[in-house]
mmCIF file of C-alpha atoms in Angstrom:
data_model
loop_
_atom_site.group_PDB
_atom_site.id
_atom_site.type_symbol
_atom_site.label_atom_id
_atom_site.label_comp_id
_atom_site.label_asym_id
_atom_site.label_seq_id
_atom_site.Cartn_x
_atom_site.Cartn_y
_atom_site.Cartn_z
ATOM 1 C CA MET P 1 -71.504 -35.829 -1.213
ATOM 2 C CA LEU P 2 -69.958 -38.786 0.560
ATOM 3 C CA GLN P 3 -71.883 -41.102 2.881
ATOM 4 C CA LEU P 4 -70.488 -43.529 5.426
ATOM 5 C CA GLU P 5 -72.578 -46.401 6.770
ATOM 6 C CA ILE P 6 -71.155 -47.180 10.205
ATOM 7 C CA GLU P 7 -72.067 -50.473 11.901
ATOM 8 C CA GLY P 8 -71.352 -51.686 15.425
ATOM 9 C CA ALA P 9 -72.010 -50.912 19.077
ATOM 10 C CA GLY P 10 -70.102 -47.642 18.820
ATOM 11 C CA ALA P 11 -71.698 -46.458 15.570
ATOM 12 C CA ALA P 12 -73.332 -43.351 17.044
ATOM 13 C CA VAL P 13 -70.241 -42.360 19.045
ATOM 14 C CA ALA P 14 -67.997 -42.902 16.009
ATOM 15 C CA ALA P 15 -70.328 -40.906 13.756
ATOM 16 C CA GLN P 16 -70.359 -38.005 16.208
ATOM 17 C CA ALA P 17 -66.550 -38.107 16.411
ATOM 18 C CA LEU P 18 -66.358 -38.048 12.608
ATOM 19 C CA THR P 19 -68.404 -34.857 12.448
ATOM 20 C CA GLU P 20 -65.977 -33.241 14.893
ATOM 21 C CA LEU P 21 -62.844 -33.988 12.850
ATOM 22 C CA GLU P 22 -61.048 -30.923 11.542
ATOM 23 C CA GLY P 23 -61.708 -30.385 7.856
ATOM 24 C CA PHE P 24 -65.053 -32.205 7.696
ATOM 25 C CA ASP P 25 -68.436 -30.549 7.121
ATOM 26 C CA ALA P 26 -70.635 -33.471 8.107
ATOM 27 C CA GLY P 27 -73.737 -34.612 9.951
ATOM 28 C CA TRP P 28 -75.094 -37.980 11.017
ATOM 29 C CA GLU P 29 -78.210 -39.878 12.031
ATOM 30 C CA SER P 30 -78.792 -43.139 13.874
ATOM 31 C CA LEU P 31 -80.403 -46.004 12.009
ATOM 32 C CA GLY P 32 -82.397 -48.961 13.282
ATOM 33 C CA ASP P 33 -82.264 -52.500 11.899
ATOM 34 C CA ASP P 34 -84.937 -51.528 9.394
ATOM 35 C CA GLY P 35 -82.915 -48.566 8.075
ATOM 36 C CA MET P 36 -85.247 -46.058 9.701
ATOM 37 C CA THR P 37 -83.913 -43.113 11.667
ATOM 38 C CA ARG P 38 -83.787 -43.579 15.428
ATOM 39 C CA ARG P 39 -83.655 -40.725 17.914
ATOM 40 C CA ASP P 40 -81.853 -42.533 20.736
ATOM 41 C CA PRO P 41 -78.248 -43.189 19.625
ATOM 42 C CA MET P 42 -77.647 -45.467 22.634
ATOM 43 C CA THR P 43 -80.047 -48.119 21.296
ATOM 44 C CA VAL P 44 -78.841 -48.375 17.701
ATOM 45 C CA MET P 45 -76.158 -50.404 16.016
ATOM 46 C CA ALA P 46 -75.798 -48.332 12.844
ATOM 47 C CA ALA P 47 -75.384 -44.730 11.820
ATOM 48 C CA LEU P 48 -75.236 -42.862 8.544
ATOM 49 C CA ALA P 49 -72.735 -40.008 8.317
ATOM 50 C CA THR P 50 -72.956 -37.591 5.413
ATOM 51 C CA ILE P 51 -69.961 -35.477 4.443
ATOM 52 C CA VAL P 52 -71.041 -32.484 2.401
ATOM 53 C CA GLY P 53 -67.760 -30.616 2.359
ATOM 54 C CA LEU P 54 -64.066 -30.970 3.045
ATOM 55 C CA VAL P 55 -61.590 -28.280 4.028
ATOM 56 C CA GLY P 56 -57.959 -29.068 3.334
ATOM 57 C CA GLY P 57 -56.018 -31.350 1.044
ATOM 58 C CA THR P 58 -57.414 -34.741 0.153
ATOM 59 C CA LEU P 59 -54.304 -36.548 1.437
ATOM 60 C CA GLU P 60 -54.713 -34.976 4.879
ATOM 61 C CA ILE P 61 -58.450 -35.737 4.900
ATOM 62 C CA ALA P 62 -57.847 -39.361 3.808
ATOM 63 C CA GLU P 63 -55.269 -39.783 6.589
ATOM 64 C CA ARG P 64 -57.716 -38.423 9.186
ATOM 65 C CA LEU P 65 -60.530 -40.653 7.962
ATOM 66 C CA ILE P 66 -58.381 -43.811 8.031
ATOM 67 C CA ALA P 67 -57.019 -42.894 11.502
ATOM 68 C CA TRP P 68 -60.615 -42.341 12.723
ATOM 69 C CA TYR P 69 -61.637 -45.732 11.320
ATOM 70 C CA ARG P 70 -58.688 -47.581 12.869
ATOM 71 C CA HIS P 71 -59.293 -45.956 16.258
ATOM 72 C CA PHE P 72 -62.931 -47.023 16.436
ATOM 73 C CA LYS P 73 -62.226 -50.424 14.863
ATOM 74 C CA GLN P 74 -59.269 -51.417 17.069
ATOM 75 C CA LYS P 75 -58.547 -49.038 19.945
ATOM 76 C CA ALA P 76 -61.875 -47.814 21.284
ATOM 77 C CA PRO P 77 -63.420 -49.439 24.394
ATOM 78 C CA SER P 78 -65.378 -52.578 23.462
ATOM 79 C CA ASP P 79 -68.756 -50.858 23.816
ATOM 80 C CA LYS P 80 -67.603 -48.074 21.460
ATOM 81 C CA THR P 81 -66.069 -50.136 18.641
ATOM 82 C CA ILE P 82 -67.352 -50.356 15.103
ATOM 83 C CA ASP P 83 -67.624 -53.488 12.989
ATOM 84 C CA LYS P 84 -67.757 -52.050 9.500
ATOM 85 C CA VAL P 85 -67.716 -48.773 7.593
ATOM 86 C CA ILE P 86 -68.948 -48.620 4.015
ATOM 87 C CA VAL P 87 -68.155 -45.482 2.026
ATOM 88 C CA GLN P 88 -70.858 -44.756 -0.518
ATOM 89 C CA ILE P 89 -70.290 -42.460 -3.475
ATOM 90 C CA GLY P 90 -73.305 -42.595 -5.751
ATOM 91 C CA ALA P 91 -73.832 -46.279 -6.581
ATOM 92 C CA ARG P 92 -70.233 -47.183 -5.651
ATOM 93 C CA ARG P 93 -69.697 -48.808 -2.225
ATOM 94 C CA ILE P 94 -66.258 -49.318 -0.643
ATOM 95 C CA ASP P 95 -65.493 -51.145 2.612
ATOM 96 C CA LEU P 96 -62.853 -49.212 4.586
ATOM 97 C CA GLU P 97 -61.468 -52.459 6.049
ATOM 98 C CA ASN P 98 -58.721 -52.863 3.444
ATOM 99 C CA THR P 99 -58.688 -49.379 1.939
ATOM 100 C CA THR P 100 -55.369 -47.550 2.015
ATOM 101 C CA VAL P 101 -54.842 -43.825 2.474
ATOM 102 C CA ALA P 102 -53.713 -43.612 -1.175
ATOM 103 C CA GLN P 103 -56.876 -45.363 -2.413
ATOM 104 C CA LEU P 104 -59.099 -43.136 -0.291
ATOM 105 C CA LYS P 105 -57.260 -40.020 -1.508
ATOM 106 C CA THR P 106 -57.942 -41.069 -5.115
ATOM 107 C CA ILE P 107 -61.637 -41.456 -4.286
ATOM 108 C CA LEU P 108 -61.759 -38.059 -2.567
ATOM 109 C CA ASP P 109 -59.944 -36.447 -5.518
ATOM 110 C CA SER P 110 -62.759 -37.635 -7.801
ATOM 111 C CA LEU P 111 -65.460 -35.863 -5.772
ATOM 112 C CA ASP P 112 -66.704 -32.351 -6.413
ATOM 113 C CA PHE P 113 -67.245 -30.649 -3.058
#
């Protein structure tokens, strides 16, 4: 299992878009400032996406995930942008800000889906 903590005004929109990417078996929930689940995604600034399965090669999946991140970090409308995405694998936490496709592929290769 792979979890992504998504922060920013567009966290809920970005999380929903992630679950719709081809090759991802994922879900998400909105989080409040206190880490508790919120039901109204329009009032939250964070979301937790959980990827429970991947379909396809890890290189292709890594490319899609990085492209998704860059879109919501740089190209989305200002009210839909994200500030930070932390990938959590067990106790390991990785900020996607400076992660390359090759690094992400290596991480995905180490997972057992």
